[in-house]
Amino acid sequence: MPFSEEPGEIRVSVSTLVEMAARSAFLVEGVMGDFNHLLRNTKVVVQGETLSPNDRVSTKEKGVFINISLKVDSRKNWEEIAQEVQKRVANMIREWGFPLEGVNVEVSEVEWFLE
C-alpha cells in the first residue's frame, strides 16, 4: 500500500508552524523586535478559529492561515516588508510540504528613528 493510502492521520503542532513562520519573518530586513516578539505575535488560524500552541493541525486540513503581527523599521517601506514576510513565510511552510492556504500580515507597531 502506498504511503499516502496508509490509514491514519499526519498532524503538525501549532507551535512548530508558529516557530517556522517566526524564523522566516525574523530574517526579513526591516522587521524589528526580537525573535520572542514574533513568536508571541504569530498565530495559526483554521477556518477562522485561532488555535492554541498545544493544538495539532492535520495535513489534510483546509483553510489554514498564518497570522503574523509585525513591528517594522520606520526608515523602510512597510508595505514591502509585509509582502516579503508574506512570501517567505508561505514559501517556507509550503516547501516543507504543509498545505497552507495563506499568510495574513499586520503591521501593528513601528519603531521610530528620528534623523
CSV table of N, CA, C and O in Angstrom, one decimal:
chain,number,residue,atom,x,y,z
A,1,MET,N,0.9,-1.2,0.0
A,1,MET,CA,0.0,0.0,0.0
A,1,MET,C,0.9,1.2,0.0
A,1,MET,O,1.8,1.4,0.8
A,2,PRO,N,0.7,2.2,-0.9
A,2,PRO,CA,1.5,3.4,-1.0
A,2,PRO,C,1.3,4.2,0.3
A,2,PRO,O,0.3,4.1,1.0
A,3,PHE,N,2.4,5.0,0.7
A,3,PHE,CA,2.4,5.7,1.9
A,3,PHE,C,1.1,6.6,2.0
A,3,PHE,O,0.5,6.7,3.1
A,4,SER,N,0.7,7.3,1.0
A,4,SER,CA,-0.4,8.2,1.0
A,4,SER,C,-1.7,7.5,1.3
A,4,SER,O,-2.7,8.2,1.6
A,5,GLU,N,-1.8,6.2,1.1
A,5,GLU,CA,-3.0,5.5,1.4
A,5,GLU,C,-3.0,4.8,2.7
A,5,GLU,O,-4.0,4.1,3.0
A,6,GLU,N,-2.0,4.9,3.5
A,6,GLU,CA,-2.0,4.3,4.8
A,6,GLU,C,-3.1,4.9,5.7
A,6,GLU,O,-3.4,6.1,5.6
A,7,PRO,N,-3.8,4.1,6.5
A,7,PRO,CA,-4.8,4.6,7.4
A,7,PRO,C,-4.1,5.5,8.5
A,7,PRO,O,-3.0,5.3,8.8
A,8,GLY,N,-4.9,6.4,8.9
A,8,GLY,CA,-4.3,7.3,10.0
A,8,GLY,C,-4.2,8.7,9.5
A,8,GLY,O,-4.6,9.1,8.4
A,9,GLU,N,-3.6,9.5,10.3
A,9,GLU,CA,-3.5,11.0,10.0
A,9,GLU,C,-2.2,11.5,10.4
A,9,GLU,O,-1.6,11.0,11.4
A,10,ILE,N,-1.7,12.5,9.7
A,10,ILE,CA,-0.4,13.2,10.0
A,10,ILE,C,-0.8,14.6,10.4
A,10,ILE,O,-1.5,15.3,9.8
A,11,ARG,N,-0.3,14.9,11.6
A,11,ARG,CA,-0.6,16.3,12.2
A,11,ARG,C,0.7,16.9,12.6
A,11,ARG,O,1.6,16.3,12.9
A,12,VAL,N,0.6,18.3,12.5
A,12,VAL,CA,1.8,19.1,12.9
A,12,VAL,C,1.3,20.0,14.1
A,12,VAL,O,0.2,20.6,14.0
A,13,SER,N,2.2,20.2,15.0
A,13,SER,CA,1.8,21.0,16.2
A,13,SER,C,1.8,22.5,15.7
A,13,SER,O,2.6,22.9,14.9
A,14,VAL,N,0.9,23.2,16.3
A,14,VAL,CA,0.8,24.7,16.1
A,14,VAL,C,2.1,25.4,16.4
A,14,VAL,O,2.6,26.2,15.7
A,15,SER,N,2.7,25.0,17.5
A,15,SER,CA,3.9,25.6,18.0
A,15,SER,C,5.1,25.4,16.9
A,15,SER,O,5.9,26.3,16.7
A,16,THR,N,5.1,24.3,16.2
A,16,THR,CA,6.0,24.1,15.1
A,16,THR,C,5.8,25.1,14.0
A,16,THR,O,6.7,25.7,13.5
A,17,LEU,N,4.5,25.2,13.6
A,17,LEU,CA,4.2,26.1,12.5
A,17,LEU,C,4.5,27.5,12.9
A,17,LEU,O,5.0,28.3,12.0
A,18,VAL,N,4.2,27.9,14.1
A,18,VAL,CA,4.5,29.3,14.6
A,18,VAL,C,6.0,29.5,14.6
A,18,VAL,O,6.4,30.6,14.1
A,19,GLU,N,6.8,28.6,15.0
A,19,GLU,CA,8.2,28.8,15.1
A,19,GLU,C,8.8,28.9,13.6
A,19,GLU,O,9.6,29.8,13.4
A,20,MET,N,8.3,28.1,12.7
A,20,MET,CA,8.8,28.2,11.3
A,20,MET,C,8.4,29.6,10.7
A,20,MET,O,9.3,30.2,10.1
A,21,ALA,N,7.2,30.0,11.0
A,21,ALA,CA,6.8,31.3,10.5
A,21,ALA,C,7.6,32.5,11.1
A,21,ALA,O,8.1,33.4,10.4
A,22,ALA,N,7.8,32.4,12.4
A,22,ALA,CA,8.6,33.5,13.1
A,22,ALA,C,10.0,33.5,12.6
A,22,ALA,O,10.6,34.6,12.4
A,23,ARG,N,10.6,32.3,12.4
A,23,ARG,CA,12.0,32.3,11.9
A,23,ARG,C,12.1,32.9,10.5
A,23,ARG,O,13.1,33.6,10.2
A,24,SER,N,11.2,32.6,9.7
A,24,SER,CA,11.2,33.2,8.3
A,24,SER,C,11.0,34.7,8.4
A,24,SER,O,11.7,35.4,7.7
A,25,ALA,N,10.1,35.2,9.2
A,25,ALA,CA,9.8,36.6,9.2
A,25,ALA,C,11.0,37.4,9.9
A,25,ALA,O,11.3,38.5,9.4
A,26,PHE,N,11.7,36.8,10.8
A,26,PHE,CA,12.7,37.4,11.6
A,26,PHE,C,13.9,37.8,10.6
A,26,PHE,O,14.6,38.7,10.9
A,27,LEU,N,14.1,37.0,9.5
A,27,LEU,CA,15.2,37.3,8.6
A,27,LEU,C,14.9,38.4,7.6
A,27,LEU,O,15.8,38.8,6.9
A,28,VAL,N,13.7,38.9,7.6
A,28,VAL,CA,13.4,39.9,6.6
A,28,VAL,C,13.9,41.3,7.1
A,28,VAL,O,13.6,41.7,8.2
A,29,GLU,N,14.6,42.0,6.2
A,29,GLU,CA,15.1,43.3,6.6
A,29,GLU,C,14.0,44.3,6.8
A,29,GLU,O,13.0,44.3,6.1
A,30,GLY,N,14.1,45.0,7.9
A,30,GLY,CA,13.0,45.9,8.3
A,30,GLY,C,12.1,45.4,9.4
A,30,GLY,O,11.3,46.2,9.9
A,31,VAL,N,12.1,44.1,9.7
A,31,VAL,CA,11.3,43.6,10.8
A,31,VAL,C,12.1,43.9,12.0
A,31,VAL,O,13.3,43.5,12.2
A,32,MET,N,11.4,44.5,13.0
A,32,MET,CA,12.1,44.9,14.3
A,32,MET,C,11.6,44.0,15.4
A,32,MET,O,10.6,43.3,15.3
A,33,GLY,N,12.3,44.2,16.5
A,33,GLY,CA,11.9,43.4,17.7
A,33,GLY,C,12.7,42.1,17.7
A,33,GLY,O,13.4,41.7,16.8
A,34,ASP,N,12.6,41.4,18.9
A,34,ASP,CA,13.4,40.2,19.0
A,34,ASP,C,12.5,39.0,18.5
A,34,ASP,O,11.3,39.1,18.2
A,35,PHE,N,13.2,37.8,18.4
A,35,PHE,CA,12.5,36.6,18.0
A,35,PHE,C,11.3,36.3,18.8
A,35,PHE,O,10.2,35.9,18.3
A,36,ASN,N,11.4,36.5,20.1
A,36,ASN,CA,10.3,36.2,21.0
A,36,ASN,C,9.1,37.0,20.8
A,36,ASN,O,7.9,36.6,20.9
A,37,HIS,N,9.3,38.3,20.4
A,37,HIS,CA,8.2,39.2,20.0
A,37,HIS,C,7.4,38.6,18.8
A,37,HIS,O,6.2,38.5,18.8
A,38,LEU,N,8.1,38.0,17.8
A,38,LEU,CA,7.5,37.4,16.7
A,38,LEU,C,6.7,36.1,17.1
A,38,LEU,O,5.6,35.9,16.7
A,39,LEU,N,7.3,35.3,18.0
A,39,LEU,CA,6.7,34.1,18.4
A,39,LEU,C,5.3,34.4,19.1
A,39,LEU,O,4.3,33.8,18.9
A,40,ARG,N,5.4,35.5,20.0
A,40,ARG,CA,4.1,35.8,20.7
A,40,ARG,C,3.1,36.4,19.8
A,40,ARG,O,1.9,36.4,20.1
A,41,ASN,N,3.5,36.9,18.6
A,41,ASN,CA,2.6,37.6,17.7
A,41,ASN,C,2.3,36.9,16.4
A,41,ASN,O,1.9,37.5,15.4
A,42,THR,N,2.5,35.6,16.4
A,42,THR,CA,2.2,34.7,15.3
A,42,THR,C,1.2,33.7,15.7
A,42,THR,O,1.3,33.0,16.8
A,43,LYS,N,0.1,33.5,14.9
A,43,LYS,CA,-1.0,32.6,15.3
A,43,LYS,C,-1.3,31.7,14.1
A,43,LYS,O,-1.0,32.1,12.9
A,44,VAL,N,-1.8,30.6,14.4
A,44,VAL,CA,-2.3,29.7,13.3
A,44,VAL,C,-3.8,29.7,13.4
A,44,VAL,O,-4.4,29.5,14.5
A,45,VAL,N,-4.5,29.9,12.3
A,45,VAL,CA,-5.9,30.0,12.2
A,45,VAL,C,-6.5,29.0,11.2
A,45,VAL,O,-6.0,28.9,10.1
A,46,VAL,N,-7.4,28.2,11.7
A,46,VAL,CA,-8.0,27.2,10.8
A,46,VAL,C,-9.5,27.5,10.7
A,46,VAL,O,-10.2,27.5,11.7
A,47,GLN,N,-9.9,27.8,9.5
A,47,GLN,CA,-11.3,28.1,9.2
A,47,GLN,C,-11.9,29.2,10.2
A,47,GLN,O,-13.0,29.0,10.8
A,48,GLY,N,-11.1,30.2,10.4
A,48,GLY,CA,-11.5,31.3,11.2
A,48,GLY,C,-11.3,31.2,12.7
A,48,GLY,O,-11.5,32.1,13.5
A,49,GLU,N,-10.8,30.0,13.2
A,49,GLU,CA,-10.6,29.8,14.6
A,49,GLU,C,-9.1,29.8,14.9
A,49,GLU,O,-8.3,29.0,14.3
A,50,THR,N,-8.7,30.7,15.9
A,50,THR,CA,-7.3,30.7,16.3
A,50,THR,C,-7.0,29.5,17.2
A,50,THR,O,-7.7,29.3,18.2
A,51,LEU,N,-6.0,28.8,16.9
A,51,LEU,CA,-5.6,27.6,17.6
A,51,LEU,C,-4.6,27.9,18.7
A,51,LEU,O,-3.8,28.9,18.6
A,52,SER,N,-4.6,27.1,19.8
A,52,SER,CA,-3.6,27.3,20.8
A,52,SER,C,-2.3,26.6,20.4
A,52,SER,O,-2.3,25.7,19.6
A,53,PRO,N,-1.1,27.0,21.0
A,53,PRO,CA,0.1,26.4,20.7
A,53,PRO,C,0.2,24.9,20.9
A,53,PRO,O,1.0,24.2,20.2
A,54,ASN,N,-0.6,24.4,21.7
A,54,ASN,CA,-0.6,22.9,22.0
A,54,ASN,C,-1.5,22.1,21.0
A,54,ASN,O,-1.5,20.9,21.1
A,55,ASP,N,-2.3,22.8,20.2
A,55,ASP,CA,-3.1,22.1,19.2
A,55,ASP,C,-2.3,21.5,18.1
A,55,ASP,O,-1.1,21.8,17.9
A,56,ARG,N,-2.9,20.6,17.4
A,56,ARG,CA,-2.3,20.0,16.2
A,56,ARG,C,-3.2,20.3,15.0
A,56,ARG,O,-4.4,20.3,15.1
A,57,VAL,N,-2.5,20.3,13.8
A,57,VAL,CA,-3.3,20.6,12.6
A,57,VAL,C,-3.0,19.5,11.6
A,57,VAL,O,-1.8,19.1,11.3
A,58,SER,N,-4.0,18.9,11.1
A,58,SER,CA,-3.9,17.8,10.1
A,58,SER,C,-3.3,18.3,8.8
A,58,SER,O,-3.7,19.4,8.4
A,59,THR,N,-2.5,17.5,8.1
A,59,THR,CA,-2.0,17.9,6.8
A,59,THR,C,-3.1,17.8,5.8
A,59,THR,O,-2.9,18.3,4.6
A,60,LYS,N,-4.3,17.3,6.1
A,60,LYS,CA,-5.4,17.3,5.2
A,60,LYS,C,-6.4,18.5,5.5
A,60,LYS,O,-7.4,18.6,4.8
A,61,GLU,N,-6.1,19.3,6.5
A,61,GLU,CA,-6.9,20.4,6.9
A,61,GLU,C,-7.0,21.5,5.8
A,61,GLU,O,-6.0,21.8,5.2
A,62,LYS,N,-8.2,22.0,5.6
A,62,LYS,CA,-8.4,23.1,4.6
A,62,LYS,C,-8.5,24.4,5.4
A,62,LYS,O,-9.0,24.4,6.5
A,63,GLY,N,-8.2,25.5,4.7
A,63,GLY,CA,-8.4,26.8,5.4
A,63,GLY,C,-7.4,27.2,6.4
A,63,GLY,O,-7.8,27.8,7.4
A,64,VAL,N,-6.1,26.7,6.3
A,64,VAL,CA,-5.1,27.0,7.3
A,64,VAL,C,-4.4,28.3,6.9
A,64,VAL,O,-3.9,28.4,5.8
A,65,PHE,N,-4.4,29.3,7.8
A,65,PHE,CA,-3.7,30.5,7.6
A,65,PHE,C,-2.7,30.8,8.8
A,65,PHE,O,-2.9,30.3,9.9
A,66,ILE,N,-1.6,31.5,8.5
A,66,ILE,CA,-0.7,32.0,9.5
A,66,ILE,C,-1.0,33.5,9.6
A,66,ILE,O,-1.1,34.2,8.6
A,67,ASN,N,-1.3,34.0,10.8
A,67,ASN,CA,-1.5,35.4,11.1
A,67,ASN,C,-0.2,35.9,11.8
A,67,ASN,O,0.1,35.3,12.9
A,68,ILE,N,0.4,36.9,11.3
A,68,ILE,CA,1.6,37.4,11.9
A,68,ILE,C,1.6,38.9,12.1
A,68,ILE,O,1.2,39.6,11.1
A,69,SER,N,1.9,39.4,13.3
A,69,SER,CA,1.8,40.8,13.6
A,69,SER,C,3.2,41.3,13.7
A,69,SER,O,4.0,40.7,14.5
A,70,LEU,N,3.6,42.4,13.0
A,70,LEU,CA,5.0,42.8,12.9
A,70,LEU,C,5.2,44.2,13.6
A,70,LEU,O,4.3,45.1,13.5
A,71,LYS,N,6.4,44.4,14.0
A,71,LYS,CA,7.0,45.7,14.3
A,71,LYS,C,8.0,46.0,13.2
A,71,LYS,O,8.8,45.1,12.9
A,72,VAL,N,7.8,47.2,12.6
A,72,VAL,CA,8.7,47.5,11.4
A,72,VAL,C,9.5,48.7,11.7
A,72,VAL,O,9.2,49.5,12.5
A,73,ASP,N,10.6,48.8,10.9
A,73,ASP,CA,11.5,49.9,11.0
A,73,ASP,C,10.9,51.1,10.2
A,73,ASP,O,10.5,51.0,9.1
A,74,SER,N,10.9,52.3,10.8
A,74,SER,CA,10.2,53.5,10.2
A,74,SER,C,11.0,54.0,9.0
A,74,SER,O,10.5,54.7,8.2
A,75,ARG,N,12.3,53.5,8.9
A,75,ARG,CA,13.1,54.0,7.7
A,75,ARG,C,12.9,53.2,6.5
A,75,ARG,O,13.5,53.5,5.4
A,76,LYS,N,12.1,52.1,6.6
A,76,LYS,CA,11.9,51.2,5.5
A,76,LYS,C,10.5,51.3,5.0
A,76,LYS,O,9.6,51.7,5.7
A,77,ASN,N,10.2,50.8,3.8
A,77,ASN,CA,8.9,50.7,3.3
A,77,ASN,C,8.1,49.6,3.9
A,77,ASN,O,8.4,48.4,3.7
A,78,TRP,N,7.1,50.0,4.7
A,78,TRP,CA,6.3,49.0,5.5
A,78,TRP,C,5.6,47.9,4.6
A,78,TRP,O,5.5,46.8,4.9
A,79,GLU,N,5.1,48.4,3.5
A,79,GLU,CA,4.4,47.5,2.6
A,79,GLU,C,5.3,46.5,2.0
A,79,GLU,O,5.0,45.3,1.9
A,80,GLU,N,6.5,46.9,1.6
A,80,GLU,CA,7.5,45.9,1.0
A,80,GLU,C,7.9,44.9,2.1
A,80,GLU,O,8.1,43.7,1.8
A,81,ILE,N,8.1,45.4,3.3
A,81,ILE,CA,8.4,44.5,4.4
A,81,ILE,C,7.3,43.4,4.6
A,81,ILE,O,7.6,42.2,4.7
A,82,ALA,N,6.1,43.9,4.7
A,82,ALA,CA,4.9,43.0,4.9
A,82,ALA,C,4.8,42.0,3.7
A,82,ALA,O,4.6,40.8,4.0
A,83,GLN,N,5.0,42.4,2.5
A,83,GLN,CA,4.9,41.5,1.4
A,83,GLN,C,6.0,40.5,1.4
A,83,GLN,O,5.8,39.3,1.1
A,84,GLU,N,7.2,40.9,1.8
A,84,GLU,CA,8.4,39.9,1.8
A,84,GLU,C,8.1,38.9,2.9
A,84,GLU,O,8.4,37.7,2.7
A,85,VAL,N,7.6,39.3,4.1
A,85,VAL,CA,7.3,38.4,5.1
A,85,VAL,C,6.2,37.4,4.7
A,85,VAL,O,6.4,36.2,4.9
A,86,GLN,N,5.2,37.9,4.0
A,86,GLN,CA,4.1,37.0,3.5
A,86,GLN,C,4.7,36.0,2.6
A,86,GLN,O,4.4,34.8,2.7
A,87,LYS,N,5.6,36.4,1.7
A,87,LYS,CA,6.2,35.5,0.7
A,87,LYS,C,7.1,34.5,1.3
A,87,LYS,O,7.0,33.3,1.1
A,88,ARG,N,8.0,34.9,2.2
A,88,ARG,CA,8.9,34.0,2.8
A,88,ARG,C,8.3,33.0,3.8
A,88,ARG,O,8.6,31.8,3.8
A,89,VAL,N,7.3,33.4,4.5
A,89,VAL,CA,6.6,32.5,5.4
A,89,VAL,C,5.8,31.5,4.6
A,89,VAL,O,5.9,30.3,4.9
A,90,ALA,N,5.1,31.9,3.7
A,90,ALA,CA,4.3,31.0,2.8
A,90,ALA,C,5.2,30.0,2.1
A,90,ALA,O,5.0,28.8,2.1
A,91,ASN,N,6.3,30.5,1.5
A,91,ASN,CA,7.2,29.6,0.8
A,91,ASN,C,7.8,28.5,1.7
A,91,ASN,O,7.9,27.4,1.4
A,92,MET,N,8.3,29.0,2.9
A,92,MET,CA,8.9,28.0,3.8
A,92,MET,C,8.0,26.9,4.2
A,92,MET,O,8.3,25.7,4.2
A,93,ILE,N,6.8,27.3,4.6
A,93,ILE,CA,5.9,26.3,5.1
A,93,ILE,C,5.4,25.4,4.0
A,93,ILE,O,5.2,24.2,4.1
A,94,ARG,N,5.1,26.0,2.8
A,94,ARG,CA,4.7,25.1,1.7
A,94,ARG,C,5.8,24.2,1.1
A,94,ARG,O,5.5,23.1,0.8
A,95,GLU,N,7.0,24.7,1.1
A,95,GLU,CA,8.1,23.9,0.7
A,95,GLU,C,8.4,22.7,1.6
A,95,GLU,O,8.9,21.7,1.2
A,96,TRP,N,8.0,22.9,2.8
A,96,TRP,CA,8.1,21.9,3.8
A,96,TRP,C,7.1,20.8,3.6
A,96,TRP,O,7.1,19.7,4.1
A,97,GLY,N,6.1,21.2,2.8
A,97,GLY,CA,5.0,20.2,2.5
A,97,GLY,C,3.7,20.4,3.2
A,97,GLY,O,2.8,19.6,3.0
A,98,PHE,N,3.6,21.5,3.9
A,98,PHE,CA,2.3,21.7,4.6
A,98,PHE,C,1.3,22.5,3.8
A,98,PHE,O,1.7,23.5,3.2
A,99,PRO,N,0.1,22.1,3.7
A,99,PRO,CA,-0.9,22.8,2.8
A,99,PRO,C,-1.5,24.1,3.4
A,99,PRO,O,-2.6,24.2,3.8
A,100,LEU,N,-0.6,25.1,3.4
A,100,LEU,CA,-1.0,26.4,3.9
A,100,LEU,C,-1.9,27.1,2.9
A,100,LEU,O,-1.5,27.2,1.7
A,101,GLU,N,-3.0,27.7,3.3
A,101,GLU,CA,-3.8,28.5,2.4
A,101,GLU,C,-3.3,29.9,2.2
A,101,GLU,O,-3.3,30.4,1.1
A,102,GLY,N,-2.8,30.5,3.2
A,102,GLY,CA,-2.2,31.9,3.1
A,102,GLY,C,-1.6,32.4,4.4
A,102,GLY,O,-1.7,31.8,5.4
A,103,VAL,N,-1.0,33.6,4.2
A,103,VAL,CA,-0.4,34.3,5.3
A,103,VAL,C,-1.0,35.7,5.4
A,103,VAL,O,-1.0,36.5,4.4
A,104,ASN,N,-1.5,36.1,6.6
A,104,ASN,CA,-2.0,37.4,6.8
A,104,ASN,C,-1.0,38.2,7.6
A,104,ASN,O,-0.6,37.7,8.7
A,105,VAL,N,-0.6,39.4,7.2
A,105,VAL,CA,0.4,40.2,7.9
A,105,VAL,C,-0.2,41.4,8.3
A,105,VAL,O,-0.9,42.1,7.6
A,106,GLU,N,0.0,41.8,9.6
A,106,GLU,CA,-0.5,43.0,10.2
A,106,GLU,C,0.7,43.8,10.7
A,106,GLU,O,1.6,43.3,11.4
A,107,VAL,N,0.8,45.1,10.3
A,107,VAL,CA,1.9,45.9,10.8
A,107,VAL,C,1.2,46.6,12.0
A,107,VAL,O,0.4,47.5,11.9
A,108,SER,N,1.6,46.1,13.2
A,108,SER,CA,1.0,46.6,14.5
A,108,SER,C,1.8,47.6,15.2
A,108,SER,O,1.3,48.3,16.1
A,109,GLU,N,3.1,47.7,14.9
A,109,GLU,CA,4.0,48.7,15.6
A,109,GLU,C,5.0,49.2,14.6
A,109,GLU,O,5.4,48.5,13.7
A,110,VAL,N,5.5,50.4,14.9
A,110,VAL,CA,6.6,51.0,14.1
A,110,VAL,C,7.6,51.4,15.1
A,110,VAL,O,7.3,52.1,16.1
A,111,GLU,N,8.8,51.0,14.8
A,111,GLU,CA,10.0,51.5,15.7
A,111,GLU,C,10.5,52.8,15.0
A,111,GLU,O,11.0,52.7,13.9
A,112,TRP,N,10.3,53.9,15.6
A,112,TRP,CA,10.6,55.2,15.0
A,112,TRP,C,12.1,55.6,15.3
A,112,TRP,O,12.6,55.4,16.4
A,113,PHE,N,12.7,56.0,14.2
A,113,PHE,CA,14.1,56.6,14.3
A,113,PHE,C,14.0,58.0,13.8
A,113,PHE,O,13.7,58.2,12.6
A,114,LEU,N,14.3,58.9,14.6
A,114,LEU,CA,14.3,60.3,14.3
A,114,LEU,C,15.7,60.7,13.7
A,114,LEU,O,16.7,60.4,14.4
A,115,GLU,N,15.7,61.2,12.6
A,115,GLU,CA,17.0,61.6,11.9
A,115,GLU,C,17.2,63.1,11.9
A,115,GLU,O,16.4,63.8,11.9
